[in-house]
Amino acid sequence: MEFAEVVRRRRMVRNYDPDRPVPPEVVDRLLDHAVRAPSAGFAQGWGFLVLEEPADRERFWAAATPGGGGRERWLAGMRNAPLIVVPHANRSAYLDRYAEADKGWADRSEDRWPVPYWYVDTGFAALLMLLTAVDEGLGACFFGIPPQRIGAYREAFGVPAEYHPIGAVTVGYRAPDHRSPSLRRGRRPVDEVVRRGRWS
């Protein structure tokens, strides 16, 4: 598929065929592409938890969703996904990397960081998974884990303290689903969001 077509087709898919697992070689490609995302200082401070087994996926939904089950309408189809990948950001990897001699900082201070690139870079990796899913003929959706459920999620999967989940990605073969009501807002035109030369 041409890259422009992949970008045009990308959307958040919220329902999957539960009887069609994602082939192992496709899972590998999703992850191989994710780790090709850019990262500040080539720190690569990310970690990915891959959940393919039904019991693991059920444990995820129980731990990471409101009410401990995620049976609300928008999640009902998401629960059919045969694959969940949770991307995690590791701030320490970046602070350590930029305290190395070639970066010129002598400490691990966060004060010099204009934005927390550990989250930005892990978001880049998640986007590469979303685009790869489209290229492979699959659907995918990125969504957040509510802050009040992070502790339960960490405990359920033994996630080390230095890794912070930035959200989760469901992947699978698309099934009929409802489009988000937010789409009624329409896509903002390029001329409305782009400034050339100076802002005003």
PDB file of C-alpha atoms in Angstrom:
ATOM      1  CA  MET A   1       0.000   0.000   0.000  1.00  0.00           C
ATOM      2  CA  GLU A   2       1.292   3.484  -0.800  1.00  0.00           C
ATOM      3  CA  PHE A   3       2.235   5.534   2.245  1.00  0.00           C
ATOM      4  CA  ALA A   4      -0.264   8.291   1.400  1.00  0.00           C
ATOM      5  CA  GLU A   5      -3.039   5.679   1.333  1.00  0.00           C
ATOM      6  CA  VAL A   6      -1.938   4.282   4.710  1.00  0.00           C
ATOM      7  CA  VAL A   7      -2.178   7.781   6.205  1.00  0.00           C
ATOM      8  CA  ARG A   8      -5.606   8.404   4.648  1.00  0.00           C
ATOM      9  CA  ARG A   9      -6.998   5.081   5.885  1.00  0.00           C
ATOM     10  CA  ARG A  10      -5.716   5.363   9.439  1.00  0.00           C
ATOM     11  CA  ARG A  11      -8.522   5.715  11.955  1.00  0.00           C
ATOM     12  CA  MET A  12      -9.235   4.497  15.460  1.00  0.00           C
ATOM     13  CA  VAL A  13     -10.974   1.117  15.111  1.00  0.00           C
ATOM     14  CA  ARG A  14     -13.142   0.097  18.053  1.00  0.00           C
ATOM     15  CA  ASN A  15     -14.390  -3.359  17.072  1.00  0.00           C
ATOM     16  CA  TYR A  16     -12.508  -6.465  15.941  1.00  0.00           C
ATOM     17  CA  ASP A  17     -13.165  -9.977  14.733  1.00  0.00           C
ATOM     18  CA  PRO A  18     -12.436 -12.046  17.865  1.00  0.00           C
ATOM     19  CA  ASP A  19     -11.927 -15.223  15.819  1.00  0.00           C
ATOM     20  CA  ARG A  20      -9.007 -13.934  13.721  1.00  0.00           C
ATOM     21  CA  PRO A  21      -5.749 -13.637  15.629  1.00  0.00           C
ATOM     22  CA  VAL A  22      -3.019 -11.331  14.396  1.00  0.00           C
ATOM     23  CA  PRO A  23      -0.410 -13.537  12.664  1.00  0.00           C
ATOM     24  CA  PRO A  24       2.878 -13.788  14.612  1.00  0.00           C
ATOM     25  CA  GLU A  25       4.909 -12.347  11.743  1.00  0.00           C
ATOM     26  CA  VAL A  26       2.629  -9.284  11.701  1.00  0.00           C
ATOM     27  CA  VAL A  27       3.042  -8.823  15.465  1.00  0.00           C
ATOM     28  CA  ASP A  28       6.797  -8.936  14.901  1.00  0.00           C
ATOM     29  CA  ARG A  29       6.543  -6.300  12.148  1.00  0.00           C
ATOM     30  CA  LEU A  30       4.470  -4.019  14.374  1.00  0.00           C
ATOM     31  CA  LEU A  31       7.172  -4.165  17.036  1.00  0.00           C
ATOM     32  CA  ASP A  32      10.078  -3.971  14.575  1.00  0.00           C
ATOM     33  CA  HIS A  33       8.585  -0.779  13.143  1.00  0.00           C
ATOM     34  CA  ALA A  34       7.844   0.663  16.596  1.00  0.00           C
ATOM     35  CA  VAL A  35      11.498   0.498  17.625  1.00  0.00           C
ATOM     36  CA  ARG A  36      12.458   2.430  14.483  1.00  0.00           C
ATOM     37  CA  ALA A  37      10.773   5.536  15.900  1.00  0.00           C
ATOM     38  CA  PRO A  38      13.015   8.549  16.492  1.00  0.00           C
ATOM     39  CA  SER A  39      14.286   9.076  20.017  1.00  0.00           C
ATOM     40  CA  ALA A  40      16.230  11.927  21.600  1.00  0.00           C
ATOM     41  CA  GLY A  41      19.898  11.015  21.897  1.00  0.00           C
ATOM     42  CA  PHE A  42      18.946   7.615  20.486  1.00  0.00           C
ATOM     43  CA  ALA A  43      17.968   6.846  24.087  1.00  0.00           C
ATOM     44  CA  GLN A  44      15.224   4.437  22.963  1.00  0.00           C
ATOM     45  CA  GLY A  45      13.665   4.678  26.391  1.00  0.00           C
ATOM     46  CA  TRP A  46      10.610   2.608  25.698  1.00  0.00           C
ATOM     47  CA  GLY A  47       9.273  -0.802  26.610  1.00  0.00           C
ATOM     48  CA  PHE A  48       6.332  -2.698  25.106  1.00  0.00           C
ATOM     49  CA  LEU A  49       4.080  -5.190  26.868  1.00  0.00           C
ATOM     50  CA  VAL A  50       2.482  -7.544  24.313  1.00  0.00           C
ATOM     51  CA  LEU A  51      -0.733  -9.281  25.354  1.00  0.00           C
ATOM     52  CA  GLU A  52      -1.975 -12.030  23.036  1.00  0.00           C
ATOM     53  CA  GLU A  53      -3.289 -14.726  25.347  1.00  0.00           C
ATOM     54  CA  PRO A  54      -6.995 -14.435  26.266  1.00  0.00           C
ATOM     55  CA  ALA A  55      -6.243 -14.597  30.004  1.00  0.00           C
ATOM     56  CA  ASP A  56      -3.686 -11.782  29.714  1.00  0.00           C
ATOM     57  CA  ARG A  57      -6.067  -9.601  27.730  1.00  0.00           C
ATOM     58  CA  GLU A  58      -8.846 -10.201  30.233  1.00  0.00           C
ATOM     59  CA  ARG A  59      -6.472  -9.287  33.071  1.00  0.00           C
ATOM     60  CA  PHE A  60      -5.637  -6.082  31.219  1.00  0.00           C
ATOM     61  CA  TRP A  61      -9.284  -5.061  30.853  1.00  0.00           C
ATOM     62  CA  ALA A  62      -9.981  -5.916  34.485  1.00  0.00           C
ATOM     63  CA  ALA A  63      -7.015  -3.891  35.721  1.00  0.00           C
ATOM     64  CA  ALA A  64      -6.924  -0.937  33.343  1.00  0.00           C
ATOM     65  CA  THR A  65     -10.504   0.101  32.697  1.00  0.00           C
ATOM     66  CA  PRO A  66     -13.095   2.016  34.730  1.00  0.00           C
ATOM     67  CA  GLY A  67     -15.054  -0.280  36.970  1.00  0.00           C
ATOM     68  CA  GLY A  68     -12.413  -2.960  36.438  1.00  0.00           C
ATOM     69  CA  GLY A  69     -14.021  -4.508  33.392  1.00  0.00           C
ATOM     70  CA  GLY A  70     -14.441  -2.060  30.573  1.00  0.00           C
ATOM     71  CA  ARG A  71     -17.875  -3.180  29.466  1.00  0.00           C
ATOM     72  CA  GLU A  72     -19.052   0.294  28.494  1.00  0.00           C
ATOM     73  CA  ARG A  73     -20.347   0.647  24.928  1.00  0.00           C
ATOM     74  CA  TRP A  74     -17.153   2.145  23.483  1.00  0.00           C
ATOM     75  CA  LEU A  75     -15.060  -0.641  25.015  1.00  0.00           C
ATOM     76  CA  ALA A  76     -17.316  -3.570  24.138  1.00  0.00           C
ATOM     77  CA  GLY A  77     -15.829  -4.033  20.663  1.00  0.00           C
ATOM     78  CA  MET A  78     -12.337  -3.137  21.866  1.00  0.00           C
ATOM     79  CA  ARG A  79     -12.436  -6.155  24.148  1.00  0.00           C
ATOM     80  CA  ASN A  80     -12.635  -8.338  21.017  1.00  0.00           C
ATOM     81  CA  ALA A  81      -9.117  -7.311  19.952  1.00  0.00           C
ATOM     82  CA  PRO A  82      -6.829 -10.352  19.765  1.00  0.00           C
ATOM     83  CA  LEU A  83      -3.772  -8.190  20.461  1.00  0.00           C
ATOM     84  CA  ILE A  84      -3.030  -5.409  22.941  1.00  0.00           C
ATOM     85  CA  VAL A  85       0.334  -3.657  23.022  1.00  0.00           C
ATOM     86  CA  VAL A  86       1.064  -1.289  25.891  1.00  0.00           C
ATOM     87  CA  PRO A  87       3.871   1.184  25.100  1.00  0.00           C
ATOM     88  CA  HIS A  88       5.790   2.462  28.132  1.00  0.00           C
ATOM     89  CA  ALA A  89       8.116   5.438  28.469  1.00  0.00           C
ATOM     90  CA  ASN A  90      11.248   5.258  30.614  1.00  0.00           C
ATOM     91  CA  ARG A  91      12.284   8.741  31.746  1.00  0.00           C
ATOM     92  CA  SER A  92      15.426   7.432  33.443  1.00  0.00           C
ATOM     93  CA  ALA A  93      16.815   6.176  30.126  1.00  0.00           C
ATOM     94  CA  TYR A  94      16.733   9.755  28.815  1.00  0.00           C
ATOM     95  CA  LEU A  95      18.108  11.381  31.942  1.00  0.00           C
ATOM     96  CA  ASP A  96      20.944   8.843  32.018  1.00  0.00           C
ATOM     97  CA  ARG A  97      21.666   9.267  28.300  1.00  0.00           C
ATOM     98  CA  TYR A  98      21.899  13.051  28.513  1.00  0.00           C
ATOM     99  CA  ALA A  99      24.218  12.827  31.517  1.00  0.00           C
ATOM    100  CA  GLU A 100      26.757  10.998  29.312  1.00  0.00           C
ATOM    101  CA  ALA A 101      29.887  12.846  28.188  1.00  0.00           C
ATOM    102  CA  ASP A 102      28.875  13.362  24.542  1.00  0.00           C
ATOM    103  CA  LYS A 103      25.753  15.276  25.579  1.00  0.00           C
ATOM    104  CA  GLY A 104      27.581  17.688  27.858  1.00  0.00           C
ATOM    105  CA  TRP A 105      25.266  17.602  30.857  1.00  0.00           C
ATOM    106  CA  ALA A 106      26.814  16.525  34.133  1.00  0.00           C
ATOM    107  CA  ASP A 107      23.610  15.609  35.939  1.00  0.00           C
ATOM    108  CA  ARG A 108      20.195  14.079  35.375  1.00  0.00           C
ATOM    109  CA  SER A 109      18.181  17.277  35.818  1.00  0.00           C
ATOM    110  CA  GLU A 110      14.837  17.520  34.013  1.00  0.00           C
ATOM    111  CA  ASP A 111      15.032  21.330  34.011  1.00  0.00           C
ATOM    112  CA  ARG A 112      16.741  21.442  30.606  1.00  0.00           C
ATOM    113  CA  TRP A 113      14.054  19.452  28.826  1.00  0.00           C
ATOM    114  CA  PRO A 114      11.598  21.732  26.980  1.00  0.00           C
ATOM    115  CA  VAL A 115       9.094  18.840  26.866  1.00  0.00           C
ATOM    116  CA  PRO A 116       9.308  15.279  28.212  1.00  0.00           C
ATOM    117  CA  TYR A 117      10.683  13.599  25.106  1.00  0.00           C
ATOM    118  CA  TRP A 118      10.365  10.158  26.718  1.00  0.00           C
ATOM    119  CA  TYR A 119       6.594  10.514  26.207  1.00  0.00           C
ATOM    120  CA  VAL A 120       6.925  12.104  22.763  1.00  0.00           C
ATOM    121  CA  ASP A 121       9.208   9.363  21.473  1.00  0.00           C
ATOM    122  CA  THR A 122       7.051   6.571  22.859  1.00  0.00           C
ATOM    123  CA  GLY A 123       4.071   8.246  21.177  1.00  0.00           C
ATOM    124  CA  PHE A 124       6.017   8.178  17.894  1.00  0.00           C
ATOM    125  CA  ALA A 125       6.521   4.435  18.387  1.00  0.00           C
ATOM    126  CA  ALA A 126       2.794   3.939  19.020  1.00  0.00           C
ATOM    127  CA  LEU A 127       1.952   5.855  15.844  1.00  0.00           C
ATOM    128  CA  LEU A 128       4.268   3.626  13.817  1.00  0.00           C
ATOM    129  CA  MET A 129       2.331   0.621  15.157  1.00  0.00           C
ATOM    130  CA  LEU A 130      -0.975   2.240  14.121  1.00  0.00           C
ATOM    131  CA  LEU A 131       0.319   2.894  10.608  1.00  0.00           C
ATOM    132  CA  THR A 132       1.818  -0.586  10.308  1.00  0.00           C
ATOM    133  CA  ALA A 133      -1.537  -2.097  11.285  1.00  0.00           C
ATOM    134  CA  VAL A 134      -3.222  -0.244   8.402  1.00  0.00           C
ATOM    135  CA  ASP A 135      -0.493  -1.332   5.986  1.00  0.00           C
ATOM    136  CA  GLU A 136      -1.072  -4.951   7.055  1.00  0.00           C
ATOM    137  CA  GLY A 137      -4.836  -4.714   6.438  1.00  0.00           C
ATOM    138  CA  LEU A 138      -5.663  -4.495  10.144  1.00  0.00           C
ATOM    139  CA  GLY A 139      -7.350  -1.986  12.404  1.00  0.00           C
ATOM    140  CA  ALA A 140      -5.931  -0.456  15.551  1.00  0.00           C
ATOM    141  CA  CYS A 141      -6.848   2.012  18.258  1.00  0.00           C
ATOM    142  CA  PHE A 142      -4.734   4.002  20.715  1.00  0.00           C
ATOM    143  CA  PHE A 143      -6.428   4.856  24.011  1.00  0.00           C
ATOM    144  CA  GLY A 144      -5.453   5.944  27.478  1.00  0.00           C
ATOM    145  CA  ILE A 145      -5.365   4.049  30.750  1.00  0.00           C
ATOM    146  CA  PRO A 146      -7.159   6.172  33.380  1.00  0.00           C
ATOM    147  CA  PRO A 147      -4.747   7.560  36.012  1.00  0.00           C
ATOM    148  CA  GLN A 148      -6.696   5.887  38.819  1.00  0.00           C
ATOM    149  CA  ARG A 149      -6.152   2.487  37.136  1.00  0.00           C
ATOM    150  CA  ILE A 150      -2.373   2.755  36.571  1.00  0.00           C
ATOM    151  CA  GLY A 151      -1.569   1.190  39.957  1.00  0.00           C
ATOM    152  CA  ALA A 152      -3.835  -1.797  39.317  1.00  0.00           C
ATOM    153  CA  TYR A 153      -2.368  -2.206  35.844  1.00  0.00           C
ATOM    154  CA  ARG A 154       1.206  -2.107  37.167  1.00  0.00           C
ATOM    155  CA  GLU A 155       0.415  -4.653  39.846  1.00  0.00           C
ATOM    156  CA  ALA A 156      -1.397  -6.992  37.446  1.00  0.00           C
ATOM    157  CA  PHE A 157       1.587  -7.145  35.080  1.00  0.00           C
ATOM    158  CA  GLY A 158       4.591  -6.476  37.325  1.00  0.00           C
ATOM    159  CA  VAL A 159       5.541  -3.285  35.464  1.00  0.00           C
ATOM    160  CA  PRO A 160       8.728  -1.752  36.947  1.00  0.00           C
ATOM    161  CA  ALA A 161       8.394   1.709  38.487  1.00  0.00           C
ATOM    162  CA  GLU A 162      10.636   3.387  35.896  1.00  0.00           C
ATOM    163  CA  TYR A 163       8.281   2.430  33.042  1.00  0.00           C
ATOM    164  CA  HIS A 164       5.148   4.537  32.612  1.00  0.00           C
ATOM    165  CA  PRO A 165       2.364   3.343  30.286  1.00  0.00           C
ATOM    166  CA  ILE A 166       1.435   6.136  27.879  1.00  0.00           C
ATOM    167  CA  GLY A 167      -1.713   4.294  26.770  1.00  0.00           C
ATOM    168  CA  ALA A 168      -2.517   1.050  24.994  1.00  0.00           C
ATOM    169  CA  VAL A 169      -2.980  -0.082  21.396  1.00  0.00           C
ATOM    170  CA  THR A 170      -5.561  -2.671  20.376  1.00  0.00           C
ATOM    171  CA  VAL A 171      -4.929  -4.434  17.067  1.00  0.00           C
ATOM    172  CA  GLY A 172      -6.949  -6.893  15.009  1.00  0.00           C
ATOM    173  CA  TYR A 173      -9.026  -7.485  11.925  1.00  0.00           C
ATOM    174  CA  ARG A 174     -11.735  -4.868  11.709  1.00  0.00           C
ATOM    175  CA  ALA A 175     -15.367  -5.679  12.399  1.00  0.00           C
ATOM    176  CA  PRO A 176     -18.291  -3.270  11.893  1.00  0.00           C
ATOM    177  CA  ASP A 177     -18.115  -0.574  14.541  1.00  0.00           C
ATOM    178  CA  HIS A 178     -19.613   2.790  15.390  1.00  0.00           C
ATOM    179  CA  ARG A 179     -17.706   5.867  14.386  1.00  0.00           C
ATOM    180  CA  SER A 180     -16.776   8.281  17.123  1.00  0.00           C
ATOM    181  CA  PRO A 181     -19.299  11.096  17.525  1.00  0.00           C
ATOM    182  CA  SER A 182     -16.287  13.415  17.767  1.00  0.00           C
ATOM    183  CA  LEU A 183     -15.763  12.985  14.013  1.00  0.00           C
ATOM    184  CA  ARG A 184     -18.807  15.189  13.418  1.00  0.00           C
ATOM    185  CA  ARG A 185     -16.543  18.090  14.281  1.00  0.00           C
ATOM    186  CA  GLY A 186     -14.792  17.581  10.958  1.00  0.00           C
ATOM    187  CA  ARG A 187     -11.100  17.747  10.189  1.00  0.00           C
ATOM    188  CA  ARG A 188      -9.652  21.222  10.520  1.00  0.00           C
ATOM    189  CA  PRO A 189      -8.361  22.437   7.154  1.00  0.00           C
ATOM    190  CA  VAL A 190      -4.611  22.800   6.687  1.00  0.00           C
ATOM    191  CA  ASP A 191      -4.951  26.555   6.104  1.00  0.00           C
ATOM    192  CA  GLU A 192      -6.547  26.910   9.535  1.00  0.00           C
ATOM    193  CA  VAL A 193      -3.706  25.239  11.446  1.00  0.00           C
ATOM    194  CA  VAL A 194      -0.601  26.130   9.426  1.00  0.00           C
ATOM    195  CA  ARG A 195       1.279  29.458   9.610  1.00  0.00           C
ATOM    196  CA  ARG A 196       4.073  30.239   7.154  1.00  0.00           C
ATOM    197  CA  GLY A 197       6.932  32.584   7.963  1.00  0.00           C
ATOM    198  CA  ARG A 198       5.445  33.942  11.196  1.00  0.00           C
ATOM    199  CA  TRP A 199       2.376  33.318  13.299  1.00  0.00           C
ATOM    200  CA  SER A 200       0.536  36.567  12.524  1.00  0.00           C
TER     201      SER A 200
END
